[in-house]
Amino acid sequence: MPAQQKQQYTFEEVEKHNKEGDLWIVIDSKVYDLSRFADLHPGGPNVLYAEGVAGKDATDTFFGLHRHEVLLRPQYARLQIGTIQGEEEMIKAPIPGSLSKVPYAEATWLSDGYFSPYYTDNHRAFQQAIRKFFEEVVRPEAIKCEENGKRISQEVVDKMSDLNIIAMRLGPGKHLHGRTLLGGLVKPEEFDYFHELILNTEISRFGTRGFSDGMLSGATIGLPPVWNYGSPELQAKVVPEVLSGKKYLALAITEAFAGSDVSGLQTTAVRDGDYWIVTGTKKWITNGTFADYFTTGCKTEKGLTVILIERGEGVSTKPIKTSYSATAGTAYVTFDKVRVPIGNTLGAVGNGLSVILSNFNHERWMVTAMSVGAQRIIVEECLKWANQRIVFGKPLTSQAVIRNKLGKMITRIEACQNWLEIITHQMNNVRERICTAHRYLRPSRFFILNGDLLNIEYLIYCNTPSQQMTYNEMSSKLAGQIGLLKQFVSRCGRETAEDATQVFGGRALTVTGMGKLVENYHRTSGFDAILAGAEDVLGDLGVRQAMKRMPKDARL
Ligand code: HEM
């Protein structure tokens, strides 16, 4: 029944119902009849009969112990029998797609009254639509799968592919051409790395880290080598199957024998006429338990080669138990003399290292973007909790030590976001193009509009859809920066996870209840420091890349 049609009561009336078998309480102007629920209450019945709770307004006590979402669950919402006369609810249910008003809960560009040079109106519309879709369709699935460890349902995959979300997760490029993106909201040729950045940060807002990877991240990192290096026939078959969500694909590089040191891989592919015979094992393969295809790094006579292997005879997968949910489908994969057509070779034989390395940068950037999205939610959780939690009669925020932790969290998330955005801006623009535009600005083309000196060529340039970097360009220009960025973001993430755990105390140690997002983040933020390249290795890569670019004549 809508609130306005519910019975209205006064506090005096509610107060009469204050004992076992006849128990009413008020939470945020709503009257709940807990007479029969008391014995079923997960916190036990006695706490509900306490003085100051039974027959009283227990709003502050309630929000000190429960998340708002408890009241929205249908089985509890129906305990409401009315409202208090003349009072209005203060704590509103979030509207799907809406932005948080909590300071720093949103990136600056999404905060009221602030601006950014990077985002257009189209990015804003895209962010709003994608958040709404995720909150309405994907979040309930994420929570369910994170708990039961099952893979994302075909029904939700189909809904995502109807909007071409699987294709958009792979970033800008020719695979988007001819597709209707998000019901036509963004034109394929205008989809850029900032759209993709938005997609990645929004995906990680549910506090369900295992599910974020289970949401077909395998295809995001494993399909690009197929369209960048596969034969036209292979692309024509595999790309549509995967982007429509009808088949699943995983990237199978790491082994128990080799992780960041991919050159040490031991899975072998031996030529036998028109086939490769592949033998070996792969470990930590995201989405591997349910993948139909594996983009696989193999050792061949001529060096490392990447081969697309279809699940079939000789391919077996078993789940690996990790510290995050089995919904990610993390697998141990065994190839036992698997016959694979030579046509499934991705790139030249022996050129596997550059196929793998050129792919890594986009993957690392994606992991970083998801990490930033997840980190920001934790900052919001901590700000809300520290504000609402009362200790020694005062909010937690009255403690300087807590404010200090909040300050560090905010600093870290803002630093991560800003570095991520400037790198994304580089990915969106090929350098030569900018130089060309500026070099040819001719004085004769300047004019004055509304008091501003403008140049016609510059305006044309600025309003032309930007030209994104290819994976190879990313590899040569940004590998070091992305490596350092990823190292920085994952370190910040783990420091924030530690601080958040201190702010939430014991609540951060339970999988359900007030601190559940902090618990998940504390348990899983370490994944960001490992997936797509270990943190320390990436930091070192960044410095080695910088050393390569040192001018020969650089002296103090
Ligand atoms: C409509 C009223 C209420 C409902 C539907 C409700 C529901 C729940 C649920 C589902 C939990 C499990 C933890 C969670 O999911 O957050 C819980 C725990 C608890 N509840 Fe309630 N509750 C209500 C009112 C109250 C009130 C008024 C108190 C006041 C003392 C209270 C005290 C507790 C306590 C102490 C716990 C255990 C918390 C913990 O383990 O951290 N509940 N309640």
Coordinates of C-alpha atoms and ligand atoms in Angstrom, one line a residue:
M1 CA 0.0 0.0 0.0
P2 CA 1.5 3.5 -0.8
A3 CA 2.5 5.4 2.3
Q4 CA -0.1 8.1 1.8
Q5 CA -2.9 5.5 2.0
K6 CA -1.6 4.0 5.2
Q7 CA -3.2 4.6 8.6
Q8 CA -1.9 7.7 10.4
Y9 CA -0.9 7.5 14.1
T10 CA 0.3 9.8 16.8
F11 CA 3.4 9.0 19.0
E12 CA 1.0 8.6 22.0
E13 CA -0.9 5.8 20.2
V14 CA 2.3 4.0 19.2
E15 CA 3.6 4.2 22.7
K16 CA 0.7 1.9 24.0
H17 CA 2.1 -1.0 22.0
N18 CA 5.3 -1.6 23.8
K19 CA 5.4 -5.2 25.0
E20 CA 5.8 -8.8 23.9
G21 CA 2.9 -9.8 21.6
D22 CA 1.9 -6.2 21.0
L23 CA 5.0 -4.3 19.8
W24 CA 5.1 -1.3 17.5
I25 CA 8.1 1.0 16.8
V26 CA 8.7 4.0 14.6
I27 CA 11.5 4.3 12.1
D28 CA 11.9 7.5 10.1
S29 CA 8.2 8.5 10.5
K30 CA 6.9 5.0 9.6
V31 CA 5.1 2.8 12.1
Y32 CA 6.0 -0.9 12.1
D33 CA 4.1 -3.7 13.9
L34 CA 6.8 -6.1 15.0
S35 CA 4.5 -8.2 17.3
R36 CA 4.9 -11.4 15.4
F37 CA 8.2 -10.6 13.7
A38 CA 10.0 -10.1 17.1
D39 CA 10.8 -13.8 17.5
L40 CA 12.1 -14.0 13.9
H41 CA 14.3 -10.9 14.2
P42 CA 17.9 -11.8 13.3
G43 CA 19.1 -9.6 16.2
G44 CA 16.8 -11.4 18.6
P45 CA 13.5 -10.3 20.2
N46 CA 14.9 -8.8 23.5
V47 CA 16.6 -5.8 21.8
L48 CA 13.2 -4.8 20.5
Y49 CA 11.5 -4.8 23.9
A50 CA 14.2 -2.5 25.3
E51 CA 13.4 0.9 26.8
G52 CA 13.7 3.6 24.2
V53 CA 12.8 1.1 21.4
A54 CA 9.4 -0.6 22.2
G55 CA 6.6 1.8 21.3
K56 CA 9.2 4.6 20.6
D57 CA 10.9 6.3 17.7
A58 CA 13.9 4.0 17.2
T59 CA 15.3 5.7 14.1
D60 CA 18.8 6.4 15.3
T61 CA 19.1 3.0 17.0
F62 CA 17.9 1.3 13.8
F63 CA 20.4 3.1 11.5
G64 CA 23.2 2.4 14.0
L65 CA 22.6 -1.3 13.4
H66 CA 21.1 -1.8 9.9
R67 CA 21.6 -0.7 6.3
H68 CA 18.6 1.2 4.9
E69 CA 18.1 -1.6 2.3
V70 CA 16.8 -3.8 5.1
L71 CA 13.6 -1.8 5.3
L72 CA 13.2 -2.0 1.5
R73 CA 13.2 -5.8 1.4
P74 CA 9.6 -6.8 0.7
Q75 CA 9.3 -9.2 3.7
Y76 CA 10.2 -6.3 6.0
A77 CA 8.5 -3.5 4.1
R78 CA 5.2 -5.2 4.7
L79 CA 5.6 -4.9 8.5
Q80 CA 4.8 -1.2 8.1
I81 CA 1.3 -0.5 9.2
G82 CA 1.2 3.3 9.0
T83 CA 2.9 6.6 9.4
I84 CA 3.2 9.3 12.1
Q85 CA 0.8 12.2 11.6
G86 CA 2.5 15.3 10.4
E87 CA 5.9 13.7 10.0
E88 CA 7.7 13.0 6.8
E89 CA 10.3 10.4 5.9
M90 CA 13.9 11.8 5.9
I91 CA 15.8 8.9 4.5
K92 CA 14.6 8.2 0.9
A93 CA 15.1 5.0 -1.0
P94 CA 17.7 5.7 -3.7
I95 CA 16.3 6.2 -7.2
P96 CA 18.0 3.9 -9.7
G97 CA 20.5 5.9 -11.8
S98 CA 20.6 8.8 -9.4
L99 CA 23.8 10.4 -8.2
S100 CA 24.9 10.5 -4.6
K101 CA 25.0 13.8 -2.8
V102 CA 27.6 12.7 -0.3
P103 CA 30.8 14.7 -0.9
Y104 CA 33.4 12.7 -2.9
A105 CA 31.0 9.8 -3.4
E106 CA 31.0 10.8 -7.1
A107 CA 33.9 11.8 -9.3
T108 CA 34.3 15.6 -9.6
W109 CA 32.7 15.7 -13.0
L110 CA 29.5 14.2 -11.6
S111 CA 29.3 16.4 -8.5
D112 CA 26.9 19.4 -8.5
G113 CA 28.6 22.7 -9.4
Y114 CA 31.9 21.2 -10.6
F115 CA 33.3 20.8 -14.1
S116 CA 35.7 18.7 -16.2
P117 CA 37.4 19.3 -19.6
Y118 CA 37.1 15.6 -20.5
Y119 CA 33.4 14.8 -20.4
T120 CA 30.7 15.8 -22.9
D121 CA 26.9 15.9 -22.5
N122 CA 26.9 12.5 -24.2
H123 CA 29.1 11.0 -21.5
R124 CA 26.7 12.3 -18.9
A125 CA 23.7 10.9 -20.5
F126 CA 25.6 7.6 -21.0
Q127 CA 26.6 7.5 -17.3
Q128 CA 23.1 8.1 -16.2
A129 CA 21.6 5.4 -18.4
I130 CA 24.2 2.8 -17.7
R131 CA 23.9 3.3 -13.9
K132 CA 20.2 3.0 -14.1
F133 CA 20.4 -0.2 -16.1
F134 CA 23.1 -1.7 -13.8
E135 CA 21.1 -0.8 -10.6
E136 CA 17.8 -2.1 -12.0
V137 CA 19.0 -5.2 -13.9
V138 CA 22.5 -6.2 -12.9
R139 CA 22.8 -5.3 -9.2
P140 CA 20.2 -7.9 -8.0
E141 CA 21.9 -10.5 -10.2
A142 CA 25.4 -9.5 -8.8
I143 CA 24.2 -9.9 -5.2
K144 CA 22.6 -13.3 -5.9
C145 CA 25.6 -14.7 -7.8
E146 CA 28.2 -13.3 -5.4
E147 CA 26.5 -15.3 -2.7
N148 CA 25.7 -18.5 -4.5
G149 CA 28.8 -18.6 -6.6
K150 CA 26.9 -19.3 -9.8
R151 CA 27.9 -17.6 -13.1
I152 CA 25.9 -14.7 -14.5
S153 CA 22.6 -16.0 -15.9
Q154 CA 22.0 -16.1 -19.6
E155 CA 18.9 -13.9 -19.1
V156 CA 21.0 -11.0 -17.8
V157 CA 23.7 -11.6 -20.4
D158 CA 21.0 -11.4 -23.1
K159 CA 19.8 -8.1 -21.7
M160 CA 23.4 -6.7 -21.7
S161 CA 24.0 -7.9 -25.2
D162 CA 20.7 -6.3 -26.4
L163 CA 22.2 -2.9 -25.4
N164 CA 25.6 -4.0 -26.7
I165 CA 27.2 -3.7 -23.3
I166 CA 29.5 -6.7 -24.0
A167 CA 30.8 -5.0 -27.1
M168 CA 31.2 -1.7 -25.4
R169 CA 33.3 -3.2 -22.6
L170 CA 35.9 -3.9 -25.3
G171 CA 36.3 -0.2 -25.9
P172 CA 36.1 1.9 -29.0
G173 CA 36.8 0.4 -32.4
K174 CA 35.5 -1.3 -35.5
H175 CA 33.7 -4.0 -33.6
L176 CA 31.1 -1.4 -32.6
H177 CA 30.3 -0.3 -36.1
G178 CA 26.8 -1.0 -37.2
R179 CA 25.7 -1.7 -33.6
T180 CA 23.0 0.2 -31.7
L181 CA 24.7 1.2 -28.5
L182 CA 22.6 1.6 -25.4
G183 CA 19.4 1.9 -27.5
G184 CA 21.1 4.5 -29.8
L185 CA 22.2 6.8 -27.0
V186 CA 25.8 6.9 -28.3
K187 CA 26.9 6.6 -31.9
P188 CA 29.4 3.8 -32.5
E189 CA 32.0 6.2 -34.0
E190 CA 31.6 8.6 -31.1
F191 CA 32.1 5.9 -28.4
D192 CA 35.5 6.7 -26.8
Y193 CA 37.6 5.6 -23.9
F194 CA 35.7 7.9 -21.5
H195 CA 32.5 6.0 -22.3
E196 CA 34.4 2.8 -21.6
L197 CA 35.9 4.3 -18.4
I198 CA 32.4 5.1 -17.2
L199 CA 31.3 1.6 -18.0
N200 CA 34.2 0.1 -16.0
T201 CA 33.7 2.3 -12.9
E202 CA 30.0 1.8 -12.9
I203 CA 30.4 -2.0 -13.0
S204 CA 32.4 -2.1 -9.8
R205 CA 29.9 -0.1 -7.7
F206 CA 28.0 -3.1 -6.3
G207 CA 30.7 -4.2 -3.9
T208 CA 30.6 -7.6 -5.5
R209 CA 34.2 -8.0 -6.8
G210 CA 33.9 -11.6 -7.9
F211 CA 30.8 -10.8 -9.9
S212 CA 32.5 -7.9 -11.6
D213 CA 35.0 -10.3 -13.1
G214 CA 32.3 -12.9 -13.7
M215 CA 30.5 -10.3 -15.8
L216 CA 32.4 -11.5 -18.8
S217 CA 35.7 -9.9 -18.1
G218 CA 37.3 -12.9 -19.8
A219 CA 35.9 -11.8 -23.2
T220 CA 37.0 -8.2 -22.5
I221 CA 40.6 -9.2 -22.2
G222 CA 40.6 -12.3 -24.5
L223 CA 38.6 -11.2 -27.6
P224 CA 40.8 -8.3 -28.8
P225 CA 43.6 -10.6 -29.9
V226 CA 41.1 -12.4 -32.1
W227 CA 40.0 -9.3 -34.0
N228 CA 43.5 -7.7 -33.9
Y229 CA 45.3 -10.8 -35.1
G230 CA 42.8 -13.5 -36.1
S231 CA 42.1 -14.4 -39.7
P232 CA 39.0 -12.8 -41.3
E233 CA 37.2 -16.2 -41.2
L234 CA 38.0 -16.7 -37.6
Q235 CA 36.8 -13.2 -36.7
A236 CA 33.6 -13.6 -38.7
K237 CA 32.7 -16.7 -36.7
V238 CA 33.9 -15.9 -33.1
V239 CA 33.5 -12.2 -32.7
P240 CA 29.7 -12.1 -33.2
E241 CA 29.2 -15.2 -31.1
V242 CA 31.0 -13.7 -28.2
L243 CA 29.6 -10.1 -28.5
S244 CA 26.1 -11.5 -28.6
G245 CA 26.7 -13.4 -25.4
K246 CA 26.0 -16.7 -27.0
K247 CA 29.5 -18.0 -26.4
Y248 CA 32.0 -17.2 -23.7
L249 CA 35.7 -16.5 -24.0
A250 CA 38.6 -16.5 -21.6
L251 CA 42.2 -15.3 -21.8
A252 CA 44.5 -18.2 -20.9
I253 CA 48.0 -17.0 -20.4
T254 CA 49.1 -17.5 -16.8
E255 CA 50.3 -20.9 -15.5
A256 CA 51.4 -22.3 -12.3
F257 CA 54.9 -22.1 -14.0
A258 CA 54.6 -18.5 -15.2
G259 CA 52.7 -15.4 -14.2
S260 CA 54.0 -11.9 -15.0
D261 CA 57.0 -13.6 -16.6
V262 CA 55.0 -14.8 -19.6
S263 CA 58.1 -15.8 -21.5
G264 CA 58.4 -18.7 -19.2
L265 CA 55.1 -20.4 -20.3
Q266 CA 55.3 -24.2 -20.6
T267 CA 52.1 -25.0 -22.5
T268 CA 53.3 -26.3 -25.9
A269 CA 51.8 -26.3 -29.3
V270 CA 53.4 -28.7 -31.8
R271 CA 52.6 -28.5 -35.5
D272 CA 51.0 -31.6 -37.1
G273 CA 50.0 -30.8 -40.7
D274 CA 47.1 -28.3 -40.6
Y275 CA 46.8 -28.6 -36.8
W276 CA 48.5 -27.6 -33.6
I277 CA 48.6 -30.2 -30.9
V278 CA 48.4 -28.3 -27.6
T279 CA 49.4 -29.7 -24.3
G280 CA 49.7 -28.0 -20.9
T281 CA 47.9 -26.3 -18.1
K282 CA 46.7 -22.8 -17.3
K283 CA 45.9 -21.4 -13.9
W284 CA 43.8 -18.5 -12.5
I285 CA 41.8 -18.3 -15.7
T286 CA 38.9 -15.8 -15.2
N287 CA 35.6 -17.1 -16.6
G288 CA 37.4 -20.3 -17.5
T289 CA 34.9 -22.7 -15.8
F290 CA 32.2 -21.7 -18.4
A291 CA 34.3 -20.4 -21.3
D292 CA 33.7 -21.9 -24.8
Y293 CA 37.0 -20.4 -26.2
F294 CA 40.4 -19.8 -24.7
T295 CA 42.9 -17.3 -26.1
T296 CA 45.9 -19.2 -25.2
G297 CA 49.6 -18.4 -24.9
C298 CA 51.7 -21.4 -26.2
K299 CA 55.3 -22.3 -26.6
T300 CA 56.1 -23.3 -30.2
E301 CA 59.3 -24.2 -32.0
K302 CA 59.6 -20.6 -33.2
G303 CA 58.8 -19.0 -29.9
L304 CA 55.7 -17.8 -28.1
T305 CA 52.5 -18.0 -30.1
V306 CA 48.9 -17.2 -29.3
I307 CA 46.2 -19.7 -30.4
L308 CA 42.4 -19.6 -30.0
I309 CA 41.3 -23.0 -28.6
E310 CA 37.7 -24.1 -28.6
R311 CA 36.4 -26.2 -25.8
G312 CA 36.2 -29.8 -27.0
E313 CA 38.0 -33.1 -26.8
G314 CA 41.1 -32.8 -24.6
V315 CA 40.0 -29.5 -22.9
S316 CA 39.0 -29.7 -19.3
T317 CA 38.4 -27.0 -16.7
K318 CA 37.9 -27.2 -12.9
P319 CA 37.1 -24.4 -10.5
I320 CA 39.8 -22.9 -8.4
K321 CA 38.7 -21.7 -4.9
T322 CA 39.9 -18.2 -4.5
S323 CA 39.2 -15.6 -1.8
Y324 CA 36.5 -14.1 -3.9
S325 CA 33.3 -15.6 -5.2
A326 CA 33.2 -18.6 -7.5
T327 CA 30.9 -16.5 -9.8
A328 CA 34.1 -15.2 -11.5
G329 CA 34.5 -18.7 -12.8
T330 CA 38.2 -18.8 -12.0
A331 CA 39.6 -22.1 -13.5
Y332 CA 42.4 -24.4 -13.8
V333 CA 42.5 -25.4 -17.4
T334 CA 44.1 -28.6 -18.9
F335 CA 44.8 -29.0 -22.6
D336 CA 45.6 -32.7 -23.2
K337 CA 46.8 -33.1 -26.8
V338 CA 44.1 -30.8 -28.1
R339 CA 43.9 -30.6 -32.0
V340 CA 43.5 -27.0 -33.0
P341 CA 43.3 -25.8 -36.7
I342 CA 46.3 -23.8 -37.8
G343 CA 43.8 -21.1 -38.8
N344 CA 43.2 -20.4 -35.1
T345 CA 46.7 -18.9 -34.8
L346 CA 46.5 -15.2 -33.6
G347 CA 49.3 -13.2 -35.3
A348 CA 52.5 -14.6 -36.6
V349 CA 54.0 -17.8 -35.2
G350 CA 56.6 -16.8 -32.7
N351 CA 55.1 -13.3 -32.3
G352 CA 53.0 -14.2 -29.2
L353 CA 54.8 -11.9 -26.8
S354 CA 53.9 -8.8 -28.7
V355 CA 50.3 -10.0 -29.1
I356 CA 50.1 -10.6 -25.3
L357 CA 51.9 -7.4 -24.4
S358 CA 49.9 -5.1 -26.7
N359 CA 46.8 -6.5 -25.1
F360 CA 48.0 -6.1 -21.6
N361 CA 47.8 -2.3 -21.5
H362 CA 44.2 -2.1 -22.2
E363 CA 43.5 -4.8 -19.6
R364 CA 45.6 -3.1 -17.0
W365 CA 43.8 0.2 -17.6
M366 CA 40.5 -1.6 -17.3
V367 CA 41.4 -3.3 -14.0
T368 CA 42.5 0.2 -12.8
A369 CA 39.2 1.8 -13.8
M370 CA 37.3 -0.9 -12.0
S371 CA 39.5 -0.5 -9.0
V372 CA 38.8 3.2 -8.9
G373 CA 35.0 2.6 -9.1
A374 CA 35.2 0.1 -6.2
Q375 CA 37.4 2.4 -4.1
R376 CA 35.1 5.4 -4.4
I377 CA 32.2 3.4 -3.1
I378 CA 34.2 2.5 0.0
V379 CA 35.0 6.2 0.6
E380 CA 31.2 6.9 0.4
E381 CA 30.5 4.0 2.8
C382 CA 33.0 5.4 5.3
L383 CA 31.8 9.0 5.1
K384 CA 28.2 7.9 5.7
W385 CA 29.1 5.5 8.5
A386 CA 31.4 7.9 10.3
N387 CA 28.7 10.5 10.1
Q388 CA 25.8 8.3 11.4
R389 CA 27.6 6.1 14.0
I390 CA 27.4 7.5 17.5
V391 CA 30.2 6.6 20.0
F392 CA 30.5 8.1 23.4
G393 CA 27.4 10.2 22.6
K394 CA 29.0 11.8 19.5
P395 CA 29.3 10.9 15.8
L396 CA 32.5 9.0 14.9
T397 CA 33.5 12.1 12.8
S398 CA 34.1 13.9 16.1
Q399 CA 37.3 11.8 16.5
A400 CA 40.3 13.4 14.9
V401 CA 41.8 10.0 14.2
I402 CA 38.8 9.1 12.1
R403 CA 38.8 12.4 10.2
N404 CA 42.5 11.8 9.5
K405 CA 41.7 8.5 7.9
L406 CA 38.8 10.0 5.9
G407 CA 41.1 12.7 4.6
K408 CA 43.6 10.2 3.4
M409 CA 41.0 8.1 1.7
I410 CA 39.6 11.2 -0.1
T411 CA 43.1 12.3 -1.2
R412 CA 43.9 8.8 -2.6
I413 CA 40.7 8.4 -4.5
E414 CA 40.9 11.9 -6.1
A415 CA 44.6 11.3 -7.0
C416 CA 43.7 8.0 -8.6
Q417 CA 40.8 9.4 -10.5
N418 CA 42.7 12.4 -11.8
W419 CA 45.7 10.3 -13.0
L420 CA 43.3 7.8 -14.6
E421 CA 41.5 10.5 -16.4
I422 CA 44.6 12.2 -17.9
I423 CA 45.8 8.8 -19.2
T424 CA 42.4 8.0 -20.6
H425 CA 42.6 11.4 -22.3
Q426 CA 45.9 10.3 -24.0
M427 CA 44.2 7.1 -25.1
N428 CA 41.5 9.1 -26.7
N429 CA 43.8 11.3 -28.7
V430 CA 46.7 10.4 -31.0
R431 CA 49.4 12.9 -30.4
E432 CA 50.3 13.6 -34.0
R433 CA 46.8 14.8 -34.7
I434 CA 46.9 17.4 -32.0
C435 CA 50.3 18.7 -33.2
T436 CA 49.1 18.9 -36.8
A437 CA 46.0 20.8 -35.8
H438 CA 48.0 23.3 -33.8
R439 CA 50.9 23.6 -36.3
Y440 CA 48.5 24.7 -39.1
L441 CA 46.5 27.3 -37.2
R442 CA 46.6 30.1 -39.7
P443 CA 46.2 33.7 -38.4
S444 CA 43.8 34.5 -41.3
R445 CA 41.4 32.0 -39.8
F446 CA 41.0 33.8 -36.5
F447 CA 37.7 35.6 -35.7
I448 CA 36.0 37.2 -32.8
L449 CA 32.8 35.7 -31.3
N450 CA 31.2 37.2 -28.2
G451 CA 34.5 38.9 -27.3
D452 CA 36.5 35.6 -27.6
L453 CA 39.3 35.2 -30.1
L454 CA 38.6 31.9 -31.9
N455 CA 40.3 30.0 -34.7
I456 CA 38.1 28.2 -37.2
E457 CA 40.5 25.3 -37.6
Y458 CA 40.9 24.7 -33.9
L459 CA 37.1 24.7 -33.6
I460 CA 36.8 22.1 -36.4
Y461 CA 39.4 20.0 -34.8
C462 CA 37.8 20.2 -31.3
N463 CA 34.4 19.2 -32.6
T464 CA 35.7 16.3 -34.7
P465 CA 35.2 13.0 -32.9
S466 CA 38.5 12.2 -31.3
Q467 CA 40.8 9.6 -32.7
Q468 CA 41.6 6.8 -30.3
M469 CA 44.9 5.0 -29.8
T470 CA 45.2 1.5 -31.1
Y471 CA 46.5 -1.2 -28.8
N472 CA 49.9 -0.9 -30.5
E473 CA 50.1 2.8 -29.9
M474 CA 49.1 2.3 -26.3
S475 CA 51.8 -0.2 -26.0
S476 CA 54.5 2.1 -27.3
K477 CA 53.3 5.3 -25.6
L478 CA 51.5 4.3 -22.4
A479 CA 52.8 0.9 -21.2
G480 CA 55.0 2.5 -18.5
Q481 CA 52.4 5.1 -17.4
I482 CA 49.6 2.5 -17.2
G483 CA 51.9 0.2 -15.2
L484 CA 52.7 2.9 -12.7
L485 CA 49.1 4.0 -12.5
K486 CA 47.9 0.5 -11.8
Q487 CA 50.5 0.1 -9.1
F488 CA 49.5 3.3 -7.5
V489 CA 45.8 2.6 -7.7
S490 CA 46.0 -0.9 -6.3
R491 CA 48.2 0.3 -3.4
C492 CA 45.8 3.1 -2.6
G493 CA 43.0 0.6 -2.7
R494 CA 44.5 -1.6 -0.2
E495 CA 45.4 1.3 2.1
T496 CA 41.8 2.5 1.9
A497 CA 40.6 -1.1 2.6
E498 CA 42.7 -1.1 5.8
D499 CA 41.5 2.3 6.9
A500 CA 37.9 1.5 6.1
T501 CA 38.2 -1.6 8.2
Q502 CA 39.3 0.4 11.2
V503 CA 36.5 2.9 10.7
F504 CA 33.9 0.1 10.6
G505 CA 35.4 -2.1 13.3
G506 CA 33.9 -5.5 13.7
R507 CA 31.2 -4.7 11.2
A508 CA 33.9 -4.9 8.5
L509 CA 34.5 -8.5 9.3
T510 CA 31.1 -9.9 8.5
V511 CA 29.9 -10.8 5.0
T512 CA 26.4 -9.4 5.7
G513 CA 25.2 -6.3 7.6
M514 CA 26.4 -2.8 7.9
G515 CA 30.0 -3.3 6.8
K516 CA 29.4 -5.8 4.0
L517 CA 30.8 -3.7 1.2
V518 CA 33.9 -3.0 3.3
E519 CA 34.3 -6.6 4.1
N520 CA 34.1 -7.6 0.4
Y521 CA 36.5 -4.8 -0.6
H522 CA 39.0 -5.7 2.2
R523 CA 39.0 -9.3 1.1
T524 CA 39.2 -8.6 -2.6
S525 CA 41.1 -5.4 -3.2
G526 CA 44.3 -7.4 -3.3
F527 CA 43.1 -8.9 -6.7
D528 CA 43.7 -5.6 -8.3
A529 CA 47.3 -5.7 -7.2
I530 CA 47.8 -9.1 -9.0
L531 CA 45.5 -9.4 -12.0
A532 CA 46.9 -8.3 -15.3
G533 CA 50.4 -8.0 -13.8
A534 CA 51.7 -7.9 -10.2
E535 CA 52.0 -4.4 -8.7
D536 CA 55.7 -4.4 -8.1
V537 CA 56.4 -5.8 -11.6
L538 CA 54.3 -3.0 -13.1
G539 CA 56.0 -0.3 -11.1
D540 CA 59.4 -1.6 -12.3
L541 CA 58.1 -1.7 -15.9
G542 CA 57.1 2.0 -15.6
V543 CA 60.6 2.9 -14.5
R544 CA 62.3 0.7 -17.1
Q545 CA 60.2 2.3 -19.8
A546 CA 61.1 5.8 -18.6
M547 CA 64.8 4.8 -18.7
K548 CA 64.4 3.7 -22.3
R549 CA 63.2 7.2 -23.1
M550 CA 66.0 9.1 -21.3
P551 CA 67.7 11.5 -23.7
K552 CA 71.3 10.5 -24.3
D553 CA 72.5 14.0 -23.4
A554 CA 70.6 14.3 -20.1
R555 CA 73.0 15.5 -17.4
L556 CA 72.6 17.5 -14.2
Ligands
HEM1 C1 11.5 -3.0 11.0 C2 12.3 -3.2 12.0 C3 13.5 -4.1 11.9 C4 13.8 -5.1 11.0 C5 13.1 -5.4 9.7 C6 15.1 -5.6 11.4 C7 15.8 -6.6 10.7 C8 17.1 -7.0 11.0 C9 17.9 -7.8 10.1 C10 17.5 -8.3 8.7 C11 19.0 -8.0 10.8 C12 20.3 -8.8 10.3 C13 21.4 -7.9 9.9 C14 21.2 -7.1 8.7 O1 20.8 -7.6 7.6 O2 21.5 -5.9 8.7 C15 18.9 -7.4 12.1 C16 19.9 -7.4 13.0 C17 19.8 -6.7 14.2 N1 18.8 -5.9 14.6 FE1 17.1 -5.5 13.6 N2 15.5 -5.1 12.6 C18 14.5 -4.2 12.9 C19 14.5 -3.3 14.0 C20 15.5 -3.3 15.0 C21 15.5 -2.4 16.1 C22 14.5 -1.3 16.4 C23 16.6 -2.8 16.8 C24 17.0 -2.0 18.1 C25 17.8 -2.4 19.0 C26 17.3 -3.9 16.2 C27 18.4 -4.5 16.6 C28 19.2 -5.4 15.9 C29 20.4 -5.9 16.3 C30 21.1 -5.6 17.6 C31 20.8 -6.7 15.2 C32 22.2 -7.5 15.1 C33 23.1 -6.6 14.4 C34 24.5 -7.1 14.2 O3 24.7 -8.3 14.1 O4 25.4 -6.3 13.9 N3 16.6 -4.2 15.1 N4 17.7 -6.7 12.1

